[in-house]
Amino acid sequence: MAAFLAFSLMATSAAAATGPTVPTGTAPEPDKKTEAERLPGEQAIVFSDLTNSYARESVNHLASLQLISGKKDNLFLPQEAISRQDVFVLLAKVMGVQPKLPREEKYEDVSMNSPYAPYIYGLTELGVLNGRSDGTLGAADPLTRQEMAVILDRLWKAGSGPKQILGKEAYDDEDEIADYAREAVASVTAQGWMKGANGAFRPQGQVTRGDAAVIAERVWNARYQLAEKVDFAVSKTKLTVMAGTSERVEVTRPSGGALPFTPVFAFDHPELGTILPDGTFVAGPSAGKGTLTVNVGFKQVTIPVEITNAPVEPKKDEAKGQDAKGTAEGKQAADAKESGNAAKKADADEKQAESKNGQASEKTGTPDSEKKEQASTTDTAASELAGDSQSQKAENGKKNEAVGSQPGSGQEASSKGSDSKAAGSEDTGSKETGSKETDSMDTGNKDTESKNAENNDNDSENTDSDADQPAEEDELVNLAPGSFTSVKTFGMADAFFQEVEKQYPGPVGGLVTPSETWTGYNRQFGRKVTVVLPEAKKLERVTLTLKHQRTSGITIPEWMDVEVSPDGKAWYFAGKAKHDVSQAEDAVVERTLAVTLPKVETRYVRVSFPVKVFAFARQLEVWGRDGKGSAAPPVLLPFANQTDPQAVKPLPRRVENMLLAYTGEHGERGTWTKEEFLPMVGYRTTDGYMRDQMFDTILFLPYQTMPATKDRWKQYLDDLYRSNQQLDALNSAMREFNRLRGTLYASPTIENVVLALPYPNSAQTDFGVIDPKKGSLSFNAKQVGEEQAYQNRKQALEWYYGELKKRWDQAGFQYLRLDGIYWFHELVEDGAPKERDLIRHMGSMVHNDSLRYYWIPYFGAPGLSEWKSLYFDNAFLQPTYYTDKPVPLERIQGTVEVMQKYSMDVEIEGDDRMYRDPKFYQLYYNQLIAARKAGMDKNNIHAYYFGSKTLLIAANSDDPVIRAIYDDTYKWMRGKFEQDEYYLPEEIPVNK
């Protein structure tokens, strides 16, 4: 299996790049201090010949991703020509084409045993490579620039990437470009991947190692961004399936065409059913509920699943139902003919679809191990594990009997043994001799829209001969027992918490051991568990069982990520599994998260999950085929997410400077774009340098004119989550900010977001229908009574808050963090039905989700002094300076005194009048001066009202007086604003 080991640009560097060889199936000697460092992906690469090279940044970036390596003596040799086969492997990896062994030899100069073959033959299946008329690929030959353009263009089309439509750039040597390459050259030029020099493209020039690195990094960036922003739709918002039947979830691209990444499915209740690689959900015999997660790129959509009971047959048919082994009670006689196994029927359906579409999406079993939710009388984690110690002793020393068993076979995991390995044993990156390494890269993408479109047609064609087809494949087995595993924390490990963990070490042999014993993980943000199989296998499912016991501080992690790697260096994101267990659940719950893989041929598997206080896990299983299986389509996955989980979740940066962004109405004024957000989230100097973060938080809120109706609230939500504007634009702006600051792939800055709750106006008599049984809601106490009006207002807000959070969770913004919720109304309406109870009720909901609750009452507003008793975490005093009435200095100073008296925070006000009216210009600066004198520029949280994009005008202005407003606001934020004297009414600003 040498073909699945790491590659390098030059074959001579293979021996130096790989670690020491470990015999297959033998674990290295345990060394806990170095176990993480010895994994192949942890090795640092530094080149000494790139100091003045144009390719230095690209090479270093790719090297940090373990996608590229050099030659001996730490040299990269950027000016040396690169072979065609090295380029092909590099481009395949940056696109995320997953390697797989070829089934037959196509090229005379690329044997099936070649280390290049898994990627080259994968590109051939995608239609990217065709070979030469003499039966060769010219694998060792150099590649010309126009040939590179053709390969790039084909590869991007195969990955369904978006095309840039730009004006055709004329090259001075355009006549030298071959006819077959003209369109491709124009395409890659428009994409910005290949550019000429001094007006020439040099089509016959050879691609150098430096050129390949620069081009590959550009493609990698494009694919990574596509993974973050991929747009897809699912055919079901809720999946209701009768026990013993199956139904398919279609995943499509709204704009039409193929999906850019292979969809990956996950389910959190495998004992209730199985999700197949093509999206077919096969329900088991029992009723229940679960959560299906659909992954495309880095984005997810969750679908609630409900399995209903099958209809009960008359008693005379019960005997037939009994004869069908494994069938659900009451299953129809026709289904009994199939042994009552819905998964078997689905397998036959899938085989039929394979014959129609040429794709092999075979049935995978359900690794349930009878893991059901159960109540427990155990009160603490320690007592729970103490009870498991006896079973652990009985398991030690047993032989591995589980490898041959299939998931869903009904055997309890506790009856399975395994060759024991020390839980702390570490990987030295076992390699096979004779392996080569080649430059590579990330983010893969796969078109699955064409997958089995007629999967459920003509069930009658599934004859007995069709059912016999699976016998040609090896059985699906759990390959994990006996494999080496390593465990790392998110970020730096903590010695104290590691000592606590020693009380819950789990079974001998580690998390992959089939055992009922729990392994405990204490804090340290999260864990990454890497499983190293003895050799590459075709993998179909990864499962992990987790426990929830809130009274002991044990909670099921919010998610579980699965990543795969052919070499332990370059990692690809396979999918995320989510669940529906509430963190506030009082009952003891066990839940198995299962990610169904699209038949990835790989050797390394990494499972990651966050840890709040305690996470208890057991039975990490990796299911696959031990030998050959049916042909499977190429799989394209995105490169592993480069955002460090530690940088996003734990200890988030506190809110300091919050910008109010009004959206939802008034055309361009209420529509924010990436370009408009960029100088707001980052302080941009006059020469275009992104020096620092500016507003660390954006508060999205509607205009005051939005009516209190369900339709308008929903329209506002639709606008808020629409692509390329509002929240999505902010996420893109933060990505660009991190790129400009050089923090995109290291520790990216995450922007805080606060979202508003619209106000349920008590005058509204026709809000709209939430519950069809009750009709349209009225908030008017005179019409429905005070208590009913209160309940209706509460119901409307609960509906909106649920929709708001659901959409946020589904959006999966990489560079945004939901910090809190804002109560939109600027006063406490004493005449509204149970106003204070409503405010507190929503505050409790917000706090239950670990979010902060914000309010901005105006100066003199009813309820202002009560803000703490209303459950708000922070209240900013709105000074209301921007009126037609004059604002003396005493009023400004009095506002500061009110803030100090009630421990409130500061809101700074400004609008476009300060650019043209000296009175408002002076008023803006006097606010900054008054707050500075009171020390509130450094010790308080600040909110900023600038109407609709007013400060953006200053950021982009060439007028030094107007531009100074932007610069001075930044200085004030950082405590560097030094003006102490107030502007007096008769003073007129002059250029600074």
PDB file of C-alpha atoms in Angstrom, residues 656-740:
ATOM      1  CA  GLU A 656     -15.494  46.449  23.741  1.00  0.00           C
ATOM      2  CA  ASN A 657     -16.707  48.420  20.724  1.00  0.00           C
ATOM      3  CA  MET A 658     -20.100  47.562  19.232  1.00  0.00           C
ATOM      4  CA  LEU A 659     -21.278  49.101  15.949  1.00  0.00           C
ATOM      5  CA  LEU A 660     -25.023  49.301  15.285  1.00  0.00           C
ATOM      6  CA  ALA A 661     -25.799  48.099  11.748  1.00  0.00           C
ATOM      7  CA  TYR A 662     -29.370  48.721  10.591  1.00  0.00           C
ATOM      8  CA  THR A 663     -30.623  46.330   7.910  1.00  0.00           C
ATOM      9  CA  GLY A 664     -33.764  45.115   6.199  1.00  0.00           C
ATOM     10  CA  GLU A 665     -35.092  48.294   4.568  1.00  0.00           C
ATOM     11  CA  HIS A 666     -34.082  51.399   2.596  1.00  0.00           C
ATOM     12  CA  GLY A 667     -32.248  49.683  -0.228  1.00  0.00           C
ATOM     13  CA  GLU A 668     -28.475  50.219  -0.251  1.00  0.00           C
ATOM     14  CA  ARG A 669     -28.585  52.128   3.034  1.00  0.00           C
ATOM     15  CA  GLY A 670     -29.849  49.006   4.774  1.00  0.00           C
ATOM     16  CA  THR A 671     -27.714  46.494   2.862  1.00  0.00           C
ATOM     17  CA  TRP A 672     -24.164  45.935   4.054  1.00  0.00           C
ATOM     18  CA  THR A 673     -21.529  44.381   1.797  1.00  0.00           C
ATOM     19  CA  LYS A 674     -18.129  42.836   2.482  1.00  0.00           C
ATOM     20  CA  GLU A 675     -16.342  45.929   1.178  1.00  0.00           C
ATOM     21  CA  GLU A 676     -18.382  48.191   3.474  1.00  0.00           C
ATOM     22  CA  PHE A 677     -17.797  46.088   6.579  1.00  0.00           C
ATOM     23  CA  LEU A 678     -14.037  45.758   6.030  1.00  0.00           C
ATOM     24  CA  PRO A 679     -12.999  49.288   7.221  1.00  0.00           C
ATOM     25  CA  MET A 680     -15.448  48.929  10.116  1.00  0.00           C
ATOM     26  CA  VAL A 681     -14.085  45.658  11.505  1.00  0.00           C
ATOM     27  CA  GLY A 682     -10.509  46.714  10.809  1.00  0.00           C
ATOM     28  CA  TYR A 683      -8.818  50.086  11.132  1.00  0.00           C
ATOM     29  CA  ARG A 684      -7.522  50.922   7.654  1.00  0.00           C
ATOM     30  CA  THR A 685      -4.860  53.604   7.311  1.00  0.00           C
ATOM     31  CA  THR A 686      -4.885  56.188   4.530  1.00  0.00           C
ATOM     32  CA  ASP A 687      -2.367  54.110   2.580  1.00  0.00           C
ATOM     33  CA  GLY A 688      -4.630  51.034   2.748  1.00  0.00           C
ATOM     34  CA  TYR A 689      -2.807  49.110   5.474  1.00  0.00           C
ATOM     35  CA  MET A 690      -5.040  47.103   7.817  1.00  0.00           C
ATOM     36  CA  ARG A 691      -3.384  48.084  11.094  1.00  0.00           C
ATOM     37  CA  ASP A 692      -5.704  46.763  13.788  1.00  0.00           C
ATOM     38  CA  GLN A 693      -9.179  45.587  14.668  1.00  0.00           C
ATOM     39  CA  MET A 694     -11.692  48.413  15.058  1.00  0.00           C
ATOM     40  CA  PHE A 695     -15.264  47.429  15.957  1.00  0.00           C
ATOM     41  CA  ASP A 696     -14.999  43.988  17.547  1.00  0.00           C
ATOM     42  CA  THR A 697     -18.782  43.546  17.638  1.00  0.00           C
ATOM     43  CA  ILE A 698     -21.603  44.239  15.188  1.00  0.00           C
ATOM     44  CA  LEU A 699     -25.167  44.645  16.449  1.00  0.00           C
ATOM     45  CA  PHE A 700     -27.637  43.855  13.663  1.00  0.00           C
ATOM     46  CA  LEU A 701     -31.032  45.463  14.186  1.00  0.00           C
ATOM     47  CA  PRO A 702     -34.047  46.446  12.093  1.00  0.00           C
ATOM     48  CA  TYR A 703     -35.230  49.965  11.426  1.00  0.00           C
ATOM     49  CA  GLN A 704     -37.812  51.378  13.819  1.00  0.00           C
ATOM     50  CA  THR A 705     -40.410  51.329  11.043  1.00  0.00           C
ATOM     51  CA  MET A 706     -40.605  47.524  10.845  1.00  0.00           C
ATOM     52  CA  PRO A 707     -44.176  46.489  11.787  1.00  0.00           C
ATOM     53  CA  ALA A 708     -44.910  43.764  14.325  1.00  0.00           C
ATOM     54  CA  THR A 709     -46.172  41.053  11.982  1.00  0.00           C
ATOM     55  CA  LYS A 710     -44.934  37.561  11.406  1.00  0.00           C
ATOM     56  CA  ASP A 711     -44.451  38.150   7.692  1.00  0.00           C
ATOM     57  CA  ARG A 712     -42.283  41.229   8.185  1.00  0.00           C
ATOM     58  CA  TRP A 713     -40.255  39.570  10.944  1.00  0.00           C
ATOM     59  CA  LYS A 714     -39.630  36.636   8.622  1.00  0.00           C
ATOM     60  CA  GLN A 715     -38.678  38.982   5.778  1.00  0.00           C
ATOM     61  CA  TYR A 716     -36.161  40.626   8.064  1.00  0.00           C
ATOM     62  CA  LEU A 717     -34.667  37.222   8.926  1.00  0.00           C
ATOM     63  CA  ASP A 718     -34.490  36.272   5.246  1.00  0.00           C
ATOM     64  CA  ASP A 719     -32.651  39.506   4.519  1.00  0.00           C
ATOM     65  CA  LEU A 720     -30.312  39.046   7.484  1.00  0.00           C
ATOM     66  CA  TYR A 721     -29.181  35.593   6.325  1.00  0.00           C
ATOM     67  CA  ARG A 722     -29.141  36.242   2.567  1.00  0.00           C
ATOM     68  CA  SER A 723     -25.913  35.403   0.734  1.00  0.00           C
ATOM     69  CA  ASN A 724     -23.310  38.113   0.118  1.00  0.00           C
ATOM     70  CA  GLN A 725     -24.888  40.677   2.432  1.00  0.00           C
ATOM     71  CA  GLN A 726     -25.447  41.396   6.126  1.00  0.00           C
ATOM     72  CA  LEU A 727     -24.144  38.450   8.194  1.00  0.00           C
ATOM     73  CA  ASP A 728     -22.607  36.615   5.260  1.00  0.00           C
ATOM     74  CA  ALA A 729     -20.880  39.825   4.124  1.00  0.00           C
ATOM     75  CA  LEU A 730     -19.525  40.367   7.628  1.00  0.00           C
ATOM     76  CA  ASN A 731     -18.147  36.834   7.690  1.00  0.00           C
ATOM     77  CA  SER A 732     -16.426  37.444   4.342  1.00  0.00           C
ATOM     78  CA  ALA A 733     -15.057  40.758   5.581  1.00  0.00           C
ATOM     79  CA  MET A 734     -13.555  39.070   8.639  1.00  0.00           C
ATOM     80  CA  ARG A 735     -11.950  36.449   6.444  1.00  0.00           C
ATOM     81  CA  GLU A 736     -10.369  39.174   4.344  1.00  0.00           C
ATOM     82  CA  PHE A 737      -9.339  41.080   7.475  1.00  0.00           C
ATOM     83  CA  ASN A 738      -7.537  37.981   8.762  1.00  0.00           C
ATOM     84  CA  ARG A 739      -5.911  37.409   5.384  1.00  0.00           C
ATOM     85  CA  LEU A 740      -4.599  40.963   5.287  1.00  0.00           C
TER      86      LEU A 740
END
